[in-house]
mmCIF file of C-alpha atoms in Angstrom:
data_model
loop_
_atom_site.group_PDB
_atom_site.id
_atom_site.type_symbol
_atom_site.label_atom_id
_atom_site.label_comp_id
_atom_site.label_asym_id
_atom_site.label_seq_id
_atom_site.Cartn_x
_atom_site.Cartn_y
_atom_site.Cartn_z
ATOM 1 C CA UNK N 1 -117.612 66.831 148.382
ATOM 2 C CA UNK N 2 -120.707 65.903 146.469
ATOM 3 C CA UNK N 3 -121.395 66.224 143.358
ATOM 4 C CA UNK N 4 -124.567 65.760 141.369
ATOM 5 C CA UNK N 5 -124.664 63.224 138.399
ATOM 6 C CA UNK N 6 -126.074 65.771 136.278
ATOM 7 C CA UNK N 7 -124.044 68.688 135.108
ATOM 8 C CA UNK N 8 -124.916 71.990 134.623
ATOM 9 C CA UNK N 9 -123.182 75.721 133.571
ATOM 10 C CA UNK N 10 -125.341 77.473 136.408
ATOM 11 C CA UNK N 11 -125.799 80.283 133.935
ATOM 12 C CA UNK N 12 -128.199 79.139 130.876
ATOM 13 C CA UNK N 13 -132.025 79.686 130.940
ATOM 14 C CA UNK N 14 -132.551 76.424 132.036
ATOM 15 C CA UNK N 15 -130.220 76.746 135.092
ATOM 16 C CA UNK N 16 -131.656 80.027 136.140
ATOM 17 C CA UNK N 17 -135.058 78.052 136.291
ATOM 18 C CA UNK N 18 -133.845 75.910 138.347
ATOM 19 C CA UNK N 19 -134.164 72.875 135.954
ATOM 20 C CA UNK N 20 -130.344 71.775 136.108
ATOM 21 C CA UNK N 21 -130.859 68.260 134.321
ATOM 22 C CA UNK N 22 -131.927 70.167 130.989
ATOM 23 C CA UNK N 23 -129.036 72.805 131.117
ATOM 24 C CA UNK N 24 -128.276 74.203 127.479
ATOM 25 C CA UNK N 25 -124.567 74.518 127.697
ATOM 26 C CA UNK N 26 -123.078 70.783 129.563
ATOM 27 C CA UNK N 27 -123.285 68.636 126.749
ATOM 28 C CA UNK N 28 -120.729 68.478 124.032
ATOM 29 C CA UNK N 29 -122.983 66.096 121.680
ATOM 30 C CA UNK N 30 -126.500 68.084 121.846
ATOM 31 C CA UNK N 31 -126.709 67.687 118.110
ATOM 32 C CA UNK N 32 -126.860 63.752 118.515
ATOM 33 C CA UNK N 33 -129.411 63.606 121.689
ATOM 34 C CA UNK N 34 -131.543 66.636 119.640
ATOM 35 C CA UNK N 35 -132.251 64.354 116.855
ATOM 36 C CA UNK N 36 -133.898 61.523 119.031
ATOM 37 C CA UNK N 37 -135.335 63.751 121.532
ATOM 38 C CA UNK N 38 -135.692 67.086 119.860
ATOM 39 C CA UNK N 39 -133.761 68.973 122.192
ATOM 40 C CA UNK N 40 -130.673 68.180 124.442
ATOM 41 C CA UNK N 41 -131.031 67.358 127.950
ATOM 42 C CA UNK N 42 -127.892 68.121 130.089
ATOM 43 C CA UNK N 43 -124.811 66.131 130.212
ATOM 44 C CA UNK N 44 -124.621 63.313 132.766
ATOM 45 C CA UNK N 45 -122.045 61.433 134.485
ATOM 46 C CA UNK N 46 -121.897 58.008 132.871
ATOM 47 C CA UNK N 47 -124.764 58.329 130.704
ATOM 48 C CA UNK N 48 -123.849 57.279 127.386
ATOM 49 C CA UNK N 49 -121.816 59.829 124.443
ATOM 50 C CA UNK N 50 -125.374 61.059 123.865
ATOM 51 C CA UNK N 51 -125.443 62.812 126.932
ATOM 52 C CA UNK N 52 -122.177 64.097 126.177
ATOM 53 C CA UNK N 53 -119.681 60.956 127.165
ATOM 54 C CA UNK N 54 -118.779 61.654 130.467
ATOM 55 C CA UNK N 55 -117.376 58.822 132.338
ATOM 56 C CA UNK N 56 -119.129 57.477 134.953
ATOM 57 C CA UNK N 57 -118.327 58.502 139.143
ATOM 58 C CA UNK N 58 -116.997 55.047 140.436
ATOM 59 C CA UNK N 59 -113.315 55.861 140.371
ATOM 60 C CA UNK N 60 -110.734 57.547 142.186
ATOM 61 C CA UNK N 61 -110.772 60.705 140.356
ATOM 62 C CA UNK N 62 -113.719 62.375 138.467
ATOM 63 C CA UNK N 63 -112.846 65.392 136.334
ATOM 64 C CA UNK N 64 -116.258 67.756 137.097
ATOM 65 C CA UNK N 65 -116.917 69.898 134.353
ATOM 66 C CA UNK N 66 -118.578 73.694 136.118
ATOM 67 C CA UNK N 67 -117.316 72.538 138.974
ATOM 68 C CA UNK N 68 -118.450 75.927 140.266
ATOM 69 C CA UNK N 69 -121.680 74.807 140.520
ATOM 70 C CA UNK N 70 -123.932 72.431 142.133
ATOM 71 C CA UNK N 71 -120.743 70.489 143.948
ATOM 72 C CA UNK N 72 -121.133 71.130 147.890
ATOM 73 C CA UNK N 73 -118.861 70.566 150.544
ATOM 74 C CA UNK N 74 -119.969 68.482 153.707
ATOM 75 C CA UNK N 75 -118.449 68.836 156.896
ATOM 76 C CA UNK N 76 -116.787 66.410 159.140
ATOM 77 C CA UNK N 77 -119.602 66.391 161.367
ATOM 78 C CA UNK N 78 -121.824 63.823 159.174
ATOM 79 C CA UNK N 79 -120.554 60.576 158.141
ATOM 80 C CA UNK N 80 -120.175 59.746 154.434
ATOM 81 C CA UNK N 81 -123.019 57.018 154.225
ATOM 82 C CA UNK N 82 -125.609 59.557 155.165
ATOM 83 C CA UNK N 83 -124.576 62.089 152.501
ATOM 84 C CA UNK N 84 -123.579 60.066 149.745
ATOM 85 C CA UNK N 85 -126.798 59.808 148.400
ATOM 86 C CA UNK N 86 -127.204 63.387 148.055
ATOM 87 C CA UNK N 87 -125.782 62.672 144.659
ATOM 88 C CA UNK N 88 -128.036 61.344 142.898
ATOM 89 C CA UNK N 89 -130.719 58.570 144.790
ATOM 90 C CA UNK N 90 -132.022 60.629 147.413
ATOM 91 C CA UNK N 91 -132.701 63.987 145.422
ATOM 92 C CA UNK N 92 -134.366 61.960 142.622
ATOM 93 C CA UNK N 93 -136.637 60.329 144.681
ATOM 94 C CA UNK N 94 -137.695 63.948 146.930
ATOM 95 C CA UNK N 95 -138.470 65.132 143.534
ATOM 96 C CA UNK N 96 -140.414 61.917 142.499
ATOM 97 C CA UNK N 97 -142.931 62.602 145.622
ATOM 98 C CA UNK N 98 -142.499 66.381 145.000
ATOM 99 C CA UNK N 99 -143.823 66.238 142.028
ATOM 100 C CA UNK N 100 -146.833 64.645 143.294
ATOM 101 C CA UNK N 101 -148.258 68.202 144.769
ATOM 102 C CA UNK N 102 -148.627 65.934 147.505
ATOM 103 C CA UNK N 103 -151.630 67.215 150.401
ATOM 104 C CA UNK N 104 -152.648 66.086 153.963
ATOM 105 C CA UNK N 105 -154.373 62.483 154.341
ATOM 106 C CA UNK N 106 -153.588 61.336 150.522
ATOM 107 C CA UNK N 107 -152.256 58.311 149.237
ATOM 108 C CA UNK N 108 -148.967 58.315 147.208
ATOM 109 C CA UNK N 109 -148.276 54.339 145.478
ATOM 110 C CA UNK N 110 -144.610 53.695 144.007
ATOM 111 C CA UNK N 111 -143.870 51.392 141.113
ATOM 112 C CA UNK N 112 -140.087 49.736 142.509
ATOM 113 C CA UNK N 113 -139.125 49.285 145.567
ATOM 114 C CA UNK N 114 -135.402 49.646 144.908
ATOM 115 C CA UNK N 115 -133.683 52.384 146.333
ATOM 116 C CA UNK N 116 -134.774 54.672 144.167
ATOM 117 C CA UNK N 117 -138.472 54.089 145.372
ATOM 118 C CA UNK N 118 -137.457 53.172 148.803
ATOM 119 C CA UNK N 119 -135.975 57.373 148.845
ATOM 120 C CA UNK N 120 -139.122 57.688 147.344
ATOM 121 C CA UNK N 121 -141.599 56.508 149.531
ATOM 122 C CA UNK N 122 -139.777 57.965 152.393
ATOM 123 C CA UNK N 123 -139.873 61.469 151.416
ATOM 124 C CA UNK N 124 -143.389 60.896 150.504
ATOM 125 C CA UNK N 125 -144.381 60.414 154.377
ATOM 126 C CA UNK N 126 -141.619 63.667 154.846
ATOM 127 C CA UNK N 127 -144.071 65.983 152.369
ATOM 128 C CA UNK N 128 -147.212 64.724 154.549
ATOM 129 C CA UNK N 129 -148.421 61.585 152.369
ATOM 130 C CA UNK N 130 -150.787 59.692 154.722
ATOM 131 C CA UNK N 131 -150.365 56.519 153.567
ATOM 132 C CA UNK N 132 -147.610 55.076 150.909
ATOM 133 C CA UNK N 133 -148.069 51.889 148.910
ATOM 134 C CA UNK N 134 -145.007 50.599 147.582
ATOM 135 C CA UNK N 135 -144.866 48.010 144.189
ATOM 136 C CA UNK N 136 -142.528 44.996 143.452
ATOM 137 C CA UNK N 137 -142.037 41.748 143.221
ATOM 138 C CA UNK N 138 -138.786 41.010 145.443
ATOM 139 C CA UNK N 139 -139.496 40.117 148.876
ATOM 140 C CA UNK N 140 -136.409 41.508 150.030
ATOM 141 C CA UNK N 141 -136.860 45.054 148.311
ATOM 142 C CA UNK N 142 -140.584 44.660 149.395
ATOM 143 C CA UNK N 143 -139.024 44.579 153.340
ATOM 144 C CA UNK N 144 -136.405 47.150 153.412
ATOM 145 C CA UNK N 145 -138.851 49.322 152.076
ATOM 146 C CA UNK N 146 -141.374 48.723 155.132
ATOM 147 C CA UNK N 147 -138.508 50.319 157.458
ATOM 148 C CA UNK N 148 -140.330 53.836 155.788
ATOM 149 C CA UNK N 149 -143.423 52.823 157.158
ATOM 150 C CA UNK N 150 -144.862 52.269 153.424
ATOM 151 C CA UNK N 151 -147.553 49.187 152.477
ATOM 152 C CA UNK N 152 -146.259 47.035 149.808
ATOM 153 C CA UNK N 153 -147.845 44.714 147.408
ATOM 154 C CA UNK N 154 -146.477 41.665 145.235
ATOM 155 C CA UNK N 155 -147.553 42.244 141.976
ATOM 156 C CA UNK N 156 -146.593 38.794 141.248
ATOM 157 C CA UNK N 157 -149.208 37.690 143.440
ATOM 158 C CA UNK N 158 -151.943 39.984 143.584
ATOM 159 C CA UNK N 159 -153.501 41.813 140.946
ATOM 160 C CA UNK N 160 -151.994 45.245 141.361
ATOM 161 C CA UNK N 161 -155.198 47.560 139.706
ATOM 162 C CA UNK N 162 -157.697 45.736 141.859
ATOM 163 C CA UNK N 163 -155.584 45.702 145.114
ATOM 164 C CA UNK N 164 -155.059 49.332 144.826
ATOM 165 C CA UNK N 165 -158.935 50.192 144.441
ATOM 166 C CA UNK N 166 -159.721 48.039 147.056
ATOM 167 C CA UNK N 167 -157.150 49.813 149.363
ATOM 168 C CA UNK N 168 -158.128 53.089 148.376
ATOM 169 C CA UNK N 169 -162.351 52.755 148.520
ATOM 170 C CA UNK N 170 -162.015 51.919 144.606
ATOM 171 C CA UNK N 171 -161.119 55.551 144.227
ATOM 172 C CA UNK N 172 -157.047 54.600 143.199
ATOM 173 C CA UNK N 173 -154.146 56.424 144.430
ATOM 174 C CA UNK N 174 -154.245 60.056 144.698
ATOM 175 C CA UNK N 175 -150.481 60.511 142.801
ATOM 176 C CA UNK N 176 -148.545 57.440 141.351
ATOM 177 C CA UNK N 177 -144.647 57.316 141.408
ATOM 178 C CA UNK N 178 -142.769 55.276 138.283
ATOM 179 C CA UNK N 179 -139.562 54.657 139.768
ATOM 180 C CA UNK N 180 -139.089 51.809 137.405
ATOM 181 C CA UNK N 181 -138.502 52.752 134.185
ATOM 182 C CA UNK N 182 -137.573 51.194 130.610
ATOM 183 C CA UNK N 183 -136.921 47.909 131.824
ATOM 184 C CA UNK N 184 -140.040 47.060 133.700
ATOM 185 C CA UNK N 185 -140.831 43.066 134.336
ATOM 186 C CA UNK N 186 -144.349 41.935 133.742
ATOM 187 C CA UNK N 187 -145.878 38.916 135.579
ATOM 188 C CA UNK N 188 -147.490 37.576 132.725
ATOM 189 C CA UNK N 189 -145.427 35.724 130.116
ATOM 190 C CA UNK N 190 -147.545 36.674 126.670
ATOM 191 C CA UNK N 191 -147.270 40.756 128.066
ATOM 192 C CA UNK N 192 -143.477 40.697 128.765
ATOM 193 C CA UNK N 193 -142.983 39.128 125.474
ATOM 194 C CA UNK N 194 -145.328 41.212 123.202
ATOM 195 C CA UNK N 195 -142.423 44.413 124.434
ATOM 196 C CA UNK N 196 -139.082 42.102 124.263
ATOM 197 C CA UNK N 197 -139.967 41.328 120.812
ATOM 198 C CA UNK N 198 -140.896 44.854 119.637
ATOM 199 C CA UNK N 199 -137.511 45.581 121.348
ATOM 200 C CA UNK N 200 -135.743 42.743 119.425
ATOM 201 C CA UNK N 201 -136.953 44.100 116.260
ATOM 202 C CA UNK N 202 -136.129 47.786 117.213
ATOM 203 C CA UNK N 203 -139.868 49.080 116.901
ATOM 204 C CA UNK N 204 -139.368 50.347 120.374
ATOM 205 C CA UNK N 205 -136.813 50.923 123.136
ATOM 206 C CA UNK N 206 -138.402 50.713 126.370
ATOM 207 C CA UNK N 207 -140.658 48.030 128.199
ATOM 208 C CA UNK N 208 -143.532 50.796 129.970
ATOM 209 C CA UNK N 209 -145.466 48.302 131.688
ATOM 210 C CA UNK N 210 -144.952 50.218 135.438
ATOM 211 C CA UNK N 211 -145.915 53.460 133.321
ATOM 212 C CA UNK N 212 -148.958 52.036 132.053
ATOM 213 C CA UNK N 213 -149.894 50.332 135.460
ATOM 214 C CA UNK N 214 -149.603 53.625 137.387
ATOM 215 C CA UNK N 215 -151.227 55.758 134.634
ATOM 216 C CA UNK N 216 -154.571 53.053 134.891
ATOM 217 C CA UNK N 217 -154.320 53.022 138.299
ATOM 218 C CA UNK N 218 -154.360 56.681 139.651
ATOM 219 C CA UNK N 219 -157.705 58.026 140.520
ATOM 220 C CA UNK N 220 -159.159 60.458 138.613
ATOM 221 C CA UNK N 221 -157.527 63.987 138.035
ATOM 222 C CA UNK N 222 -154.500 62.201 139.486
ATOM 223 C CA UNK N 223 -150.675 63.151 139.339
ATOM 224 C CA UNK N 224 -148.218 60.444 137.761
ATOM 225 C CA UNK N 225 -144.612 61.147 138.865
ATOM 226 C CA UNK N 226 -141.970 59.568 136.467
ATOM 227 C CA UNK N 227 -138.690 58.955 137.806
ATOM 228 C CA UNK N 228 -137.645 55.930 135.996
ATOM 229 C CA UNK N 229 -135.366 56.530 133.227
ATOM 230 C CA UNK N 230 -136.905 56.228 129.656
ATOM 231 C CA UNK N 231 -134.543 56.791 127.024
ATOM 232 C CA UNK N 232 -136.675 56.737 123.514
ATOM 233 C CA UNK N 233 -140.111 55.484 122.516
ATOM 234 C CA UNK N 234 -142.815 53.466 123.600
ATOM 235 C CA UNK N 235 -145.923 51.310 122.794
ATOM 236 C CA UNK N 236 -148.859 51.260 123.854
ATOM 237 C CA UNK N 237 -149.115 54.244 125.513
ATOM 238 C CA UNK N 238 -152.750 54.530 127.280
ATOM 239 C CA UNK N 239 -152.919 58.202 126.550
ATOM 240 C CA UNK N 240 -156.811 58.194 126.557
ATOM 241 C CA UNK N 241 -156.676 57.631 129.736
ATOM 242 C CA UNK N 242 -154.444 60.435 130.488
ATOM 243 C CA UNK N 243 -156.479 62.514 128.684
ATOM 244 C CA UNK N 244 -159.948 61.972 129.697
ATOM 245 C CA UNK N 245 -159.362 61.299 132.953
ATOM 246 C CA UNK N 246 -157.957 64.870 133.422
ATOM 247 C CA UNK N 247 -154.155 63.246 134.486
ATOM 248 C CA UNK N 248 -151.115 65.447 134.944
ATOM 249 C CA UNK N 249 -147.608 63.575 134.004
ATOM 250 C CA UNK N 250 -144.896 65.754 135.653
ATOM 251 C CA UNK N 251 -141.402 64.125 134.767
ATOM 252 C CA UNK N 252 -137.742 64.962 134.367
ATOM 253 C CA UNK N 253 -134.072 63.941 135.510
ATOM 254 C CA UNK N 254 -133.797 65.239 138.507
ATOM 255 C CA UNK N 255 -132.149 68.574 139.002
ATOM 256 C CA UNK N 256 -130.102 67.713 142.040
ATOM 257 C CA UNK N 257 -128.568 71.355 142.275
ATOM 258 C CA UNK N 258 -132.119 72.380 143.614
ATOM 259 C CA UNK N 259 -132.230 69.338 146.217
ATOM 260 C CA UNK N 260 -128.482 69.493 147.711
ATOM 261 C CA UNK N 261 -129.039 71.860 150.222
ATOM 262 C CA UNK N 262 -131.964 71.578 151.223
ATOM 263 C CA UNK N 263 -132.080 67.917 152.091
ATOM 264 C CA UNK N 264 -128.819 68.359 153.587
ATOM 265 C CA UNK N 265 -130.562 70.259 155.771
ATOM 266 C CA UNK N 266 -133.373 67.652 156.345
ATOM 267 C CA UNK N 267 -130.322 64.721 157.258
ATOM 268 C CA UNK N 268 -128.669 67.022 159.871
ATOM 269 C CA UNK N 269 -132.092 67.825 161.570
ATOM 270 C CA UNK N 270 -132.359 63.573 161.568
ATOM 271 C CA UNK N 271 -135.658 63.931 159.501
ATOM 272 C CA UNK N 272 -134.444 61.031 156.874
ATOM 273 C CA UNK N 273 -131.058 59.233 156.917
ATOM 274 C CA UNK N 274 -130.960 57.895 153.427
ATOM 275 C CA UNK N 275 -128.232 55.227 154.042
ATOM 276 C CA UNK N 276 -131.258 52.632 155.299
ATOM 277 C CA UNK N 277 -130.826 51.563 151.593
ATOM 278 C CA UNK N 278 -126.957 50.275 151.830
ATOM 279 C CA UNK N 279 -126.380 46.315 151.901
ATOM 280 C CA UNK N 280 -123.100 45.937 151.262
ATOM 281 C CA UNK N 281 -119.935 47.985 151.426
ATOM 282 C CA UNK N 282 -117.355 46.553 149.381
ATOM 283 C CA UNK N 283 -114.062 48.548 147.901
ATOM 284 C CA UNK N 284 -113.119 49.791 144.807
ATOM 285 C CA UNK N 285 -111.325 47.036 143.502
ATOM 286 C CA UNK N 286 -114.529 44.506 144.115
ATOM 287 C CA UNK N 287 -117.021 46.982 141.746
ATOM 288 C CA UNK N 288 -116.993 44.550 138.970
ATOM 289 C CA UNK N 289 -118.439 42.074 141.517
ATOM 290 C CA UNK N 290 -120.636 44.443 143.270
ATOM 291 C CA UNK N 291 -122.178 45.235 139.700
ATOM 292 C CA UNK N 292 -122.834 41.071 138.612
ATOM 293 C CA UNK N 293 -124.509 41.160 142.783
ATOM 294 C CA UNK N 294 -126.803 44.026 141.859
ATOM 295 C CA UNK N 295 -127.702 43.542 138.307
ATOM 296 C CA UNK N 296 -128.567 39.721 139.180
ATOM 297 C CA UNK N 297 -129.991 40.568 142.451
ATOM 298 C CA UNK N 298 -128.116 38.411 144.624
ATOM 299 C CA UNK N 299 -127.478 38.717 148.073
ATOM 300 C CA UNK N 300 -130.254 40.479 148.527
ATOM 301 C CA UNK N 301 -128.458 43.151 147.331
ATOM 302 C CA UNK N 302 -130.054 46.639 147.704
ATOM 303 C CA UNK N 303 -127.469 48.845 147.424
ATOM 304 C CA UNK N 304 -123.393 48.609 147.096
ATOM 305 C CA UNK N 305 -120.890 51.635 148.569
ATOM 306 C CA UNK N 306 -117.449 51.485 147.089
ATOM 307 C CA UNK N 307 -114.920 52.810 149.063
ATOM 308 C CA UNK N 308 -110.707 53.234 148.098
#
């Protein structure tokens, strides 16, 4: 079975859109994530009592709340590795580049080349995306990520704004993918520190600097994707440029249900096999240490699968 992190009733009006991850009935504590947010998203797996307290999938047992919906079964024809993913990583990133109303011949650059932006940029090249250009600062992530046939650039070593312009005839990227999020690095020292201290003194929660980067980057009349996870409020938010440059942000947690079958579909016709992200396989018992290797980025560690 697989089961998608976020859960959903099937039956609200969110579900019958189609937009699982904002479901109106899954989460228990909707009061507390309405007051921050305004309304309640859906409840997740692991995603803090906010978002309704639900432990986490690394274990033997999950309990699955309308397990009725969204859960598929997968035959014994496909191996786990290559369907694992259909949990969570590979869905998120399809919708990242889906989002992008991607056309023939464009250009599609990705803040993060973890695995989330790996699945990413390789279901960017599967919705027609001519080129990809993918944005770290890891030399390790920056390789795996060239087995989707994606360009990469170390933003530690080039200036990312004026690379991109170069490499796109100064136009910028037709559609820009944040699959960073709230805890974005930032080569220069007085930058990262200007968000760590608003942080420290709780005037904001998130450090946007990928978010800012790919709104000033994407050419004009642009999409910017945002897959990342945010979680309350930022500074500095260049919305001038959003606005006068005619920019459409299209965002969301993604709403697996929509993606399971579907790109199902895509691994058994061998169009993508996701599991190009795994570097290590480790059991259950190890997950403590498979956590301190990915958090800490050692090993060149990409991405862990726990088995029992």
């Amino acid at each position: 079975m697989v089961v998608p992190f976020p859960i959903a009733c099937g039956a609200c009006f969110a579900c019958q859109d189609g937009l699982y991850s904002v479901c109106e009935n899954s989460n228990p504590n909707a009061g507390m994530a309405e007051k921050l947010m305004g309304h309640s998203p859906a409840a997740i797996f692991g995603y803090s009592h906010m978002l309704g307290g639900f432990p986490g999938g690394q274990a033997e047992y999950v309990r699955v709340p309308f397990a009725d919906v969204g859960p598929i079964k997968i035959e014994d024809d496909l191996p786990d590795e290559k369907v694992l993913f259909l949990s969570d990583i590979f869905p998120t990133g399809f919708m990242g580049a889906e989002m992008c109303d991607i056309k023939p011949g464009q250009t599609i650059a990705v803040w993060g080349a973890g695995p989330v932006g790996q699945l990413a940029a390789a279901s960017a090249f599967l919705l027609g995306a001519d080129r990809v250009i993918v944005i770290d600062r890891f030399p390790y992530r920056l390789q795996r990520v060239l087995r989707t046939s994606a360009e990469v650039l170390n933003y530690e070593k080039v200036n990312v704004l004026d690379a991109l312009r170069d490499m796109t005839g100064g136009r910028g990227p037709d559609a820009c993918i944040d699959a960073v999020g709230m805890e974005a690095h930032h080569p220069t020292p007085a930058m990262y520190a200007y968000d760590r201290a608003k942080q420290a003194a709780r005037l904001e929660t998130e450090r946007p600097y990928a978010l800012r980067e790919a709104i000033m980057a994407c050419r004009n009349g642009g999409v910017v994707s945002v897959i990342g996870v945010y979680g309350g409020f930022v500074d500095k938010f260049p919305m001038g440029s959003v606005m006068n440059r005619s920019l459409t942000i299209r965002t969301g947690q993604c709403h697996v249900h929509r993606y399971t079958e579907p790109l199902l579909q895509r691994i058994r016709a061998d169009e993508i096999d996701p599991s190009f992200v795994i570097s290590h396989r480790m059991p259950l018992s190890e997950a403590p240490h498979a956590f301190e290797l990915f958090k800490h980025k050692q090993d060149e560690c990409n991405k862990v699968v726990l088995t029992v």
